[in-house]
Amino acid sequence: PARPFNHVYLPFVWRGWYDFGAGALGDMGQYSFDTIFRVLKLTAPSAVEASSTKLFSETFPWASMIRWDFPARGDMPPVKLTWYDGGLKPPRPDELEDGVEMGKENEGLLFIGDHGAILSGFHGENPRLIPESRMRTFVPPPKTLPRSIGHYREWIEAAKATKGSPAPAANFEFEGPIAETLLLGNVALRTGEKLRWDSANLKVTSAAAAQPLIGPGYRGDWGALVTGQ
């Protein structure tokens, strides 16, 4: 967008403006959603809704809660995924012992399944069953997910790659649906409506007011540069 310079945008808070960034969700969500999408084999959601503190005309709210519905995938059942920010947190799980913190950091992941719950760090690191007694009897399953050689090394290998070389773990095909999910959450946040999502056609089927926020267009010659037309 064409806007006059203002020192308040830099160096950090530009991401809090609708015109420039995607708020806390777009800034941090990809770090945690990578793990969630990988282990649960998620693609694009079928629906999303959001609630927040006071909405502003140009900037993201102070705190928000966003929930997506994901359809079944093969033999895996539907999934509900909820994001909390601005100091909001999920309800304390019944499985967690009295006096035990949900996490030492002010962030993390909580997986709730049919047979128990798992807490981990924000990137999915150090997962643990709760209560602690379940970890003492837990037998890890065989490793089936590929392990990364590290994102620095993957970046170097990608720079050296030729056609047919292995793709990095965070490749466009994998990360695209994550970006789609995060941005759709922000659309729900701004409209205040539950959105039904047609991913194949990139269209909201339930709220006409949301569609202008999906691909709102480019200024001047930027459209030709981005689309190649």
PDB file of C-alpha atoms in Angstrom:
ATOM      1  CA  PRO A   1       0.000   0.000   0.000  1.00  0.00           C
ATOM      2  CA  ALA A   2       1.043   3.609  -0.554  1.00  0.00           C
ATOM      3  CA  ARG A   3       1.471   5.194   2.880  1.00  0.00           C
ATOM      4  CA  PRO A   4       3.690   8.026   4.102  1.00  0.00           C
ATOM      5  CA  PHE A   5       6.626   6.994   6.269  1.00  0.00           C
ATOM      6  CA  ASN A   6       6.132   6.967  10.009  1.00  0.00           C
ATOM      7  CA  HIS A   7       8.867   6.050  12.470  1.00  0.00           C
ATOM      8  CA  VAL A   8       6.452   4.012  14.599  1.00  0.00           C
ATOM      9  CA  TYR A   9       6.435   1.232  11.995  1.00  0.00           C
ATOM     10  CA  LEU A  10      10.075   0.316  12.603  1.00  0.00           C
ATOM     11  CA  PRO A  11      11.924  -1.743  13.576  1.00  0.00           C
ATOM     12  CA  PHE A  12       9.370  -4.203  14.940  1.00  0.00           C
ATOM     13  CA  VAL A  13       5.740  -3.153  15.077  1.00  0.00           C
ATOM     14  CA  TRP A  14       5.107  -2.848  11.319  1.00  0.00           C
ATOM     15  CA  ARG A  15       3.761  -6.404  11.564  1.00  0.00           C
ATOM     16  CA  GLY A  16       0.908  -5.149  13.718  1.00  0.00           C
ATOM     17  CA  TRP A  17      -0.588  -3.082  10.871  1.00  0.00           C
ATOM     18  CA  TYR A  18      -3.052  -4.744   8.499  1.00  0.00           C
ATOM     19  CA  ASP A  19      -1.369  -3.095   5.508  1.00  0.00           C
ATOM     20  CA  PHE A  20       2.091  -4.466   6.260  1.00  0.00           C
ATOM     21  CA  GLY A  21       1.940  -7.535   8.474  1.00  0.00           C
ATOM     22  CA  ALA A  22      -0.155 -10.402   9.743  1.00  0.00           C
ATOM     23  CA  GLY A  23      -0.120  -9.773  13.477  1.00  0.00           C
ATOM     24  CA  ALA A  24       1.061 -12.211  16.121  1.00  0.00           C
ATOM     25  CA  LEU A  25      -0.555 -15.106  14.270  1.00  0.00           C
ATOM     26  CA  GLY A  26       1.306 -14.497  11.024  1.00  0.00           C
ATOM     27  CA  ASP A  27       4.514 -13.578  12.824  1.00  0.00           C
ATOM     28  CA  MET A  28       4.748 -16.598  15.125  1.00  0.00           C
ATOM     29  CA  GLY A  29       2.142 -19.092  13.983  1.00  0.00           C
ATOM     30  CA  GLN A  30       4.245 -20.757  11.310  1.00  0.00           C
ATOM     31  CA  TYR A  31       6.741 -21.918  13.950  1.00  0.00           C
ATOM     32  CA  SER A  32       4.172 -23.942  15.869  1.00  0.00           C
ATOM     33  CA  PHE A  33       1.871 -24.815  12.966  1.00  0.00           C
ATOM     34  CA  ASP A  34       4.769 -26.523  11.183  1.00  0.00           C
ATOM     35  CA  THR A  35       4.830 -29.211  13.872  1.00  0.00           C
ATOM     36  CA  ILE A  36       1.037 -29.456  14.051  1.00  0.00           C
ATOM     37  CA  PHE A  37       0.589 -29.805  10.291  1.00  0.00           C
ATOM     38  CA  ARG A  38       3.437 -32.300  10.036  1.00  0.00           C
ATOM     39  CA  VAL A  39       2.366 -34.721  12.744  1.00  0.00           C
ATOM     40  CA  LEU A  40      -1.398 -34.482  12.087  1.00  0.00           C
ATOM     41  CA  LYS A  41      -1.027 -34.386   8.276  1.00  0.00           C
ATOM     42  CA  LEU A  42      -3.232 -31.313   7.978  1.00  0.00           C
ATOM     43  CA  THR A  43      -3.929 -29.366   4.819  1.00  0.00           C
ATOM     44  CA  ALA A  44      -6.242 -26.357   4.447  1.00  0.00           C
ATOM     45  CA  PRO A  45      -9.104 -25.919   6.956  1.00  0.00           C
ATOM     46  CA  SER A  46     -12.791 -26.166   6.120  1.00  0.00           C
ATOM     47  CA  ALA A  47     -13.911 -23.406   8.519  1.00  0.00           C
ATOM     48  CA  VAL A  48     -12.535 -20.785  10.908  1.00  0.00           C
ATOM     49  CA  GLU A  49     -13.923 -18.360  13.488  1.00  0.00           C
ATOM     50  CA  ALA A  50     -12.318 -15.821  15.816  1.00  0.00           C
ATOM     51  CA  SER A  51     -12.906 -13.603  18.826  1.00  0.00           C
ATOM     52  CA  SER A  52     -10.736 -10.839  20.247  1.00  0.00           C
ATOM     53  CA  THR A  53     -10.394  -7.764  22.366  1.00  0.00           C
ATOM     54  CA  LYS A  54     -11.429  -4.462  20.757  1.00  0.00           C
ATOM     55  CA  LEU A  55     -10.941  -4.382  16.977  1.00  0.00           C
ATOM     56  CA  PHE A  56      -9.166  -1.428  15.391  1.00  0.00           C
ATOM     57  CA  SER A  57      -9.498  -0.092  11.860  1.00  0.00           C
ATOM     58  CA  GLU A  58      -5.821  -0.387  10.927  1.00  0.00           C
ATOM     59  CA  THR A  59      -4.075  -2.610  13.457  1.00  0.00           C
ATOM     60  CA  PHE A  60      -4.512  -6.030  15.008  1.00  0.00           C
ATOM     61  CA  PRO A  61      -6.212  -6.345  18.415  1.00  0.00           C
ATOM     62  CA  TRP A  62      -4.304  -6.778  21.647  1.00  0.00           C
ATOM     63  CA  ALA A  63      -5.430 -10.369  22.150  1.00  0.00           C
ATOM     64  CA  SER A  64      -7.289 -12.949  20.109  1.00  0.00           C
ATOM     65  CA  MET A  65      -8.518 -16.531  19.994  1.00  0.00           C
ATOM     66  CA  ILE A  66      -8.942 -18.245  16.624  1.00  0.00           C
ATOM     67  CA  ARG A  67     -10.315 -21.729  15.941  1.00  0.00           C
ATOM     68  CA  TRP A  68     -10.083 -23.761  12.738  1.00  0.00           C
ATOM     69  CA  ASP A  69     -11.904 -26.925  11.710  1.00  0.00           C
ATOM     70  CA  PHE A  70      -9.948 -29.422   9.621  1.00  0.00           C
ATOM     71  CA  PRO A  71     -11.585 -32.319   7.779  1.00  0.00           C
ATOM     72  CA  ALA A  72     -10.720 -35.989   8.141  1.00  0.00           C
ATOM     73  CA  ARG A  73      -7.577 -37.143   6.311  1.00  0.00           C
ATOM     74  CA  GLY A  74      -7.602 -40.798   5.287  1.00  0.00           C
ATOM     75  CA  ASP A  75      -7.961 -42.788   8.504  1.00  0.00           C
ATOM     76  CA  MET A  76      -7.312 -39.705  10.672  1.00  0.00           C
ATOM     77  CA  PRO A  77     -10.376 -37.978  12.197  1.00  0.00           C
ATOM     78  CA  PRO A  78     -11.341 -34.280  11.957  1.00  0.00           C
ATOM     79  CA  VAL A  79      -9.289 -31.845  14.038  1.00  0.00           C
ATOM     80  CA  LYS A  80     -10.082 -28.612  15.867  1.00  0.00           C
ATOM     81  CA  LEU A  81      -7.119 -26.252  16.274  1.00  0.00           C
ATOM     82  CA  THR A  82      -7.206 -23.174  18.523  1.00  0.00           C
ATOM     83  CA  TRP A  83      -4.704 -20.301  18.673  1.00  0.00           C
ATOM     84  CA  TYR A  84      -4.389 -17.991  21.683  1.00  0.00           C
ATOM     85  CA  ASP A  85      -2.329 -14.796  21.899  1.00  0.00           C
ATOM     86  CA  GLY A  86      -2.067 -11.560  23.860  1.00  0.00           C
ATOM     87  CA  GLY A  87      -1.915 -13.387  27.188  1.00  0.00           C
ATOM     88  CA  LEU A  88      -4.906 -15.646  26.541  1.00  0.00           C
ATOM     89  CA  LYS A  89      -4.348 -19.330  27.274  1.00  0.00           C
ATOM     90  CA  PRO A  90      -6.336 -22.551  26.864  1.00  0.00           C
ATOM     91  CA  PRO A  91      -8.196 -23.986  29.842  1.00  0.00           C
ATOM     92  CA  ARG A  92      -5.907 -25.915  32.139  1.00  0.00           C
ATOM     93  CA  PRO A  93      -6.147 -29.604  31.157  1.00  0.00           C
ATOM     94  CA  ASP A  94      -7.591 -31.970  33.742  1.00  0.00           C
ATOM     95  CA  GLU A  95      -4.617 -34.291  33.247  1.00  0.00           C
ATOM     96  CA  LEU A  96      -2.108 -31.748  34.593  1.00  0.00           C
ATOM     97  CA  GLU A  97      -1.241 -32.225  38.254  1.00  0.00           C
ATOM     98  CA  ASP A  98      -2.037 -29.498  40.786  1.00  0.00           C
ATOM     99  CA  GLY A  99       0.848 -27.090  41.221  1.00  0.00           C
ATOM    100  CA  VAL A 100       2.472 -27.957  37.884  1.00  0.00           C
ATOM    101  CA  GLU A 101       2.767 -25.160  35.338  1.00  0.00           C
ATOM    102  CA  MET A 102       1.519 -25.665  31.800  1.00  0.00           C
ATOM    103  CA  GLY A 103       4.903 -24.395  30.610  1.00  0.00           C
ATOM    104  CA  LYS A 104       7.913 -22.467  31.836  1.00  0.00           C
ATOM    105  CA  GLU A 105       7.728 -20.166  28.806  1.00  0.00           C
ATOM    106  CA  ASN A 106       4.796 -17.924  27.927  1.00  0.00           C
ATOM    107  CA  GLU A 107       4.046 -20.117  24.919  1.00  0.00           C
ATOM    108  CA  GLY A 108       3.684 -23.771  23.983  1.00  0.00           C
ATOM    109  CA  LEU A 109       1.531 -26.448  22.381  1.00  0.00           C
ATOM    110  CA  LEU A 110      -1.198 -28.567  23.961  1.00  0.00           C
ATOM    111  CA  PHE A 111      -2.497 -31.632  22.117  1.00  0.00           C
ATOM    112  CA  ILE A 112      -5.739 -33.131  23.463  1.00  0.00           C
ATOM    113  CA  GLY A 113      -6.716 -36.542  22.125  1.00  0.00           C
ATOM    114  CA  ASP A 114      -9.192 -39.297  22.873  1.00  0.00           C
ATOM    115  CA  HIS A 115      -6.779 -41.064  25.204  1.00  0.00           C
ATOM    116  CA  GLY A 116      -4.796 -38.285  26.847  1.00  0.00           C
ATOM    117  CA  ALA A 117      -2.926 -35.021  26.435  1.00  0.00           C
ATOM    118  CA  ILE A 118       0.570 -33.885  25.423  1.00  0.00           C
ATOM    119  CA  LEU A 119       2.380 -30.653  26.290  1.00  0.00           C
ATOM    120  CA  SER A 120       5.374 -29.401  24.323  1.00  0.00           C
ATOM    121  CA  GLY A 121       7.398 -26.307  23.565  1.00  0.00           C
ATOM    122  CA  PHE A 122       6.195 -23.786  21.002  1.00  0.00           C
ATOM    123  CA  HIS A 123       8.143 -25.456  18.195  1.00  0.00           C
ATOM    124  CA  GLY A 124       6.975 -28.919  19.236  1.00  0.00           C
ATOM    125  CA  GLU A 125      10.171 -29.628  21.147  1.00  0.00           C
ATOM    126  CA  ASN A 126      10.328 -31.694  24.344  1.00  0.00           C
ATOM    127  CA  PRO A 127       6.852 -33.264  24.116  1.00  0.00           C
ATOM    128  CA  ARG A 128       5.619 -34.953  27.272  1.00  0.00           C
ATOM    129  CA  LEU A 129       2.532 -36.882  28.239  1.00  0.00           C
ATOM    130  CA  ILE A 130       0.557 -35.570  31.179  1.00  0.00           C
ATOM    131  CA  PRO A 131       0.263 -36.429  33.981  1.00  0.00           C
ATOM    132  CA  GLU A 132       3.948 -37.160  34.599  1.00  0.00           C
ATOM    133  CA  SER A 133       3.087 -40.703  35.700  1.00  0.00           C
ATOM    134  CA  ARG A 134       2.246 -41.555  32.081  1.00  0.00           C
ATOM    135  CA  MET A 135       5.743 -40.609  30.953  1.00  0.00           C
ATOM    136  CA  ARG A 136       7.283 -43.075  33.393  1.00  0.00           C
ATOM    137  CA  THR A 137       5.553 -45.983  31.666  1.00  0.00           C
ATOM    138  CA  PHE A 138       5.639 -44.605  28.108  1.00  0.00           C
ATOM    139  CA  VAL A 139       7.354 -46.675  25.422  1.00  0.00           C
ATOM    140  CA  PRO A 140       8.243 -44.488  22.386  1.00  0.00           C
ATOM    141  CA  PRO A 141       6.899 -45.786  19.052  1.00  0.00           C
ATOM    142  CA  PRO A 142       9.234 -46.372  16.099  1.00  0.00           C
ATOM    143  CA  LYS A 143      10.334 -43.170  14.370  1.00  0.00           C
ATOM    144  CA  THR A 144       8.342 -42.673  11.155  1.00  0.00           C
ATOM    145  CA  LEU A 145       8.637 -38.920  10.488  1.00  0.00           C
ATOM    146  CA  PRO A 146      11.727 -37.688   8.615  1.00  0.00           C
ATOM    147  CA  ARG A 147      14.219 -35.721  10.720  1.00  0.00           C
ATOM    148  CA  SER A 148      15.604 -32.378   9.595  1.00  0.00           C
ATOM    149  CA  ILE A 149      19.338 -31.806   9.296  1.00  0.00           C
ATOM    150  CA  GLY A 150      18.698 -28.293  10.629  1.00  0.00           C
ATOM    151  CA  HIS A 151      17.296 -25.255   8.866  1.00  0.00           C
ATOM    152  CA  TYR A 152      20.697 -23.611   8.364  1.00  0.00           C
ATOM    153  CA  ARG A 153      22.050 -26.710   6.670  1.00  0.00           C
ATOM    154  CA  GLU A 154      18.824 -27.156   4.683  1.00  0.00           C
ATOM    155  CA  TRP A 155      19.142 -23.573   3.426  1.00  0.00           C
ATOM    156  CA  ILE A 156      22.694 -24.228   2.231  1.00  0.00           C
ATOM    157  CA  GLU A 157      21.699 -27.503   0.583  1.00  0.00           C
ATOM    158  CA  ALA A 158      18.777 -25.766  -1.166  1.00  0.00           C
ATOM    159  CA  ALA A 159      21.127 -23.079  -2.504  1.00  0.00           C
ATOM    160  CA  LYS A 160      23.420 -25.796  -3.895  1.00  0.00           C
ATOM    161  CA  ALA A 161      20.583 -27.963  -5.210  1.00  0.00           C
ATOM    162  CA  THR A 162      19.960 -28.918  -8.803  1.00  0.00           C
ATOM    163  CA  LYS A 163      16.786 -30.214 -10.419  1.00  0.00           C
ATOM    164  CA  GLY A 164      15.689 -33.412  -8.702  1.00  0.00           C
ATOM    165  CA  SER A 165      17.483 -32.682  -5.413  1.00  0.00           C
ATOM    166  CA  PRO A 166      15.557 -33.395  -2.192  1.00  0.00           C
ATOM    167  CA  ALA A 167      13.339 -30.496  -1.123  1.00  0.00           C
ATOM    168  CA  PRO A 168      13.888 -28.834   2.260  1.00  0.00           C
ATOM    169  CA  ALA A 169      11.437 -29.790   4.983  1.00  0.00           C
ATOM    170  CA  ALA A 170       9.824 -26.333   4.895  1.00  0.00           C
ATOM    171  CA  ASN A 171       9.204 -26.360   1.148  1.00  0.00           C
ATOM    172  CA  PHE A 172       6.539 -24.300  -0.612  1.00  0.00           C
ATOM    173  CA  GLU A 173       4.210 -27.274  -1.143  1.00  0.00           C
ATOM    174  CA  PHE A 174       4.179 -28.015   2.594  1.00  0.00           C
ATOM    175  CA  GLU A 175       4.223 -24.455   3.918  1.00  0.00           C
ATOM    176  CA  GLY A 176       1.646 -23.073   1.465  1.00  0.00           C
ATOM    177  CA  PRO A 177      -1.377 -24.557   3.292  1.00  0.00           C
ATOM    178  CA  ILE A 178       0.058 -23.278   6.587  1.00  0.00           C
ATOM    179  CA  ALA A 179       0.265 -19.723   5.229  1.00  0.00           C
ATOM    180  CA  GLU A 180      -3.262 -20.128   3.850  1.00  0.00           C
ATOM    181  CA  THR A 181      -4.520 -21.237   7.264  1.00  0.00           C
ATOM    182  CA  LEU A 182      -2.848 -18.393   9.146  1.00  0.00           C
ATOM    183  CA  LEU A 183      -4.068 -15.689   6.778  1.00  0.00           C
ATOM    184  CA  LEU A 184      -7.582 -17.110   6.777  1.00  0.00           C
ATOM    185  CA  GLY A 185      -7.544 -16.844  10.561  1.00  0.00           C
ATOM    186  CA  ASN A 186      -6.789 -13.143  10.249  1.00  0.00           C
ATOM    187  CA  VAL A 187      -9.659 -12.690   7.793  1.00  0.00           C
ATOM    188  CA  ALA A 188     -12.013 -14.277  10.332  1.00  0.00           C
ATOM    189  CA  LEU A 189     -10.580 -11.992  13.003  1.00  0.00           C
ATOM    190  CA  ARG A 190     -11.261  -8.864  10.951  1.00  0.00           C
ATOM    191  CA  THR A 191     -14.771  -9.824   9.854  1.00  0.00           C
ATOM    192  CA  GLY A 192     -15.995 -11.341  13.110  1.00  0.00           C
ATOM    193  CA  GLU A 193     -17.844 -14.078  11.227  1.00  0.00           C
ATOM    194  CA  LYS A 194     -17.452 -17.827  10.978  1.00  0.00           C
ATOM    195  CA  LEU A 195     -16.009 -18.516   7.545  1.00  0.00           C
ATOM    196  CA  ARG A 196     -16.607 -21.628   5.464  1.00  0.00           C
ATOM    197  CA  TRP A 197     -13.613 -22.096   3.214  1.00  0.00           C
ATOM    198  CA  ASP A 198     -13.339 -23.527  -0.310  1.00  0.00           C
ATOM    199  CA  SER A 199      -9.594 -24.028  -0.531  1.00  0.00           C
ATOM    200  CA  ALA A 200      -9.571 -25.332  -4.102  1.00  0.00           C
ATOM    201  CA  ASN A 201     -11.057 -22.050  -5.345  1.00  0.00           C
ATOM    202  CA  LEU A 202      -9.693 -19.768  -2.589  1.00  0.00           C
ATOM    203  CA  LYS A 203     -13.194 -18.556  -1.780  1.00  0.00           C
ATOM    204  CA  VAL A 204     -15.206 -17.918   1.367  1.00  0.00           C
ATOM    205  CA  THR A 205     -18.607 -19.516   0.833  1.00  0.00           C
ATOM    206  CA  SER A 206     -20.396 -18.199   3.925  1.00  0.00           C
ATOM    207  CA  ALA A 207     -19.635 -14.472   4.288  1.00  0.00           C
ATOM    208  CA  ALA A 208     -19.550 -12.106   1.327  1.00  0.00           C
ATOM    209  CA  ALA A 209     -17.833  -9.398   3.382  1.00  0.00           C
ATOM    210  CA  ALA A 210     -14.761 -11.603   3.778  1.00  0.00           C
ATOM    211  CA  GLN A 211     -14.024 -12.233   0.102  1.00  0.00           C
ATOM    212  CA  PRO A 212     -12.548  -8.770  -0.667  1.00  0.00           C
ATOM    213  CA  LEU A 213      -9.861  -9.542   1.923  1.00  0.00           C
ATOM    214  CA  ILE A 214      -8.860 -12.682  -0.006  1.00  0.00           C
ATOM    215  CA  GLY A 215      -6.373 -11.454  -2.591  1.00  0.00           C
ATOM    216  CA  PRO A 216      -7.303  -7.748  -2.497  1.00  0.00           C
ATOM    217  CA  GLY A 217      -5.089  -6.935  -5.484  1.00  0.00           C
ATOM    218  CA  TYR A 218      -1.821  -5.097  -6.059  1.00  0.00           C
ATOM    219  CA  ARG A 219      -0.974  -1.417  -6.432  1.00  0.00           C
ATOM    220  CA  GLY A 220       0.201  -0.076  -9.773  1.00  0.00           C
ATOM    221  CA  ASP A 221       2.659  -2.311 -11.625  1.00  0.00           C
ATOM    222  CA  TRP A 222       3.203  -4.649  -8.685  1.00  0.00           C
ATOM    223  CA  GLY A 223       0.503  -6.992  -9.957  1.00  0.00           C
ATOM    224  CA  ALA A 224       2.380  -7.621 -13.188  1.00  0.00           C
ATOM    225  CA  LEU A 225       5.608  -8.246 -11.283  1.00  0.00           C
ATOM    226  CA  VAL A 226       3.974 -10.736  -8.919  1.00  0.00           C
ATOM    227  CA  THR A 227       1.837 -12.602 -11.452  1.00  0.00           C
ATOM    228  CA  GLY A 228       4.212 -12.343 -14.397  1.00  0.00           C
ATOM    229  CA  GLN A 229       1.438 -10.999 -16.626  1.00  0.00           C
TER     230      GLN A 229
END
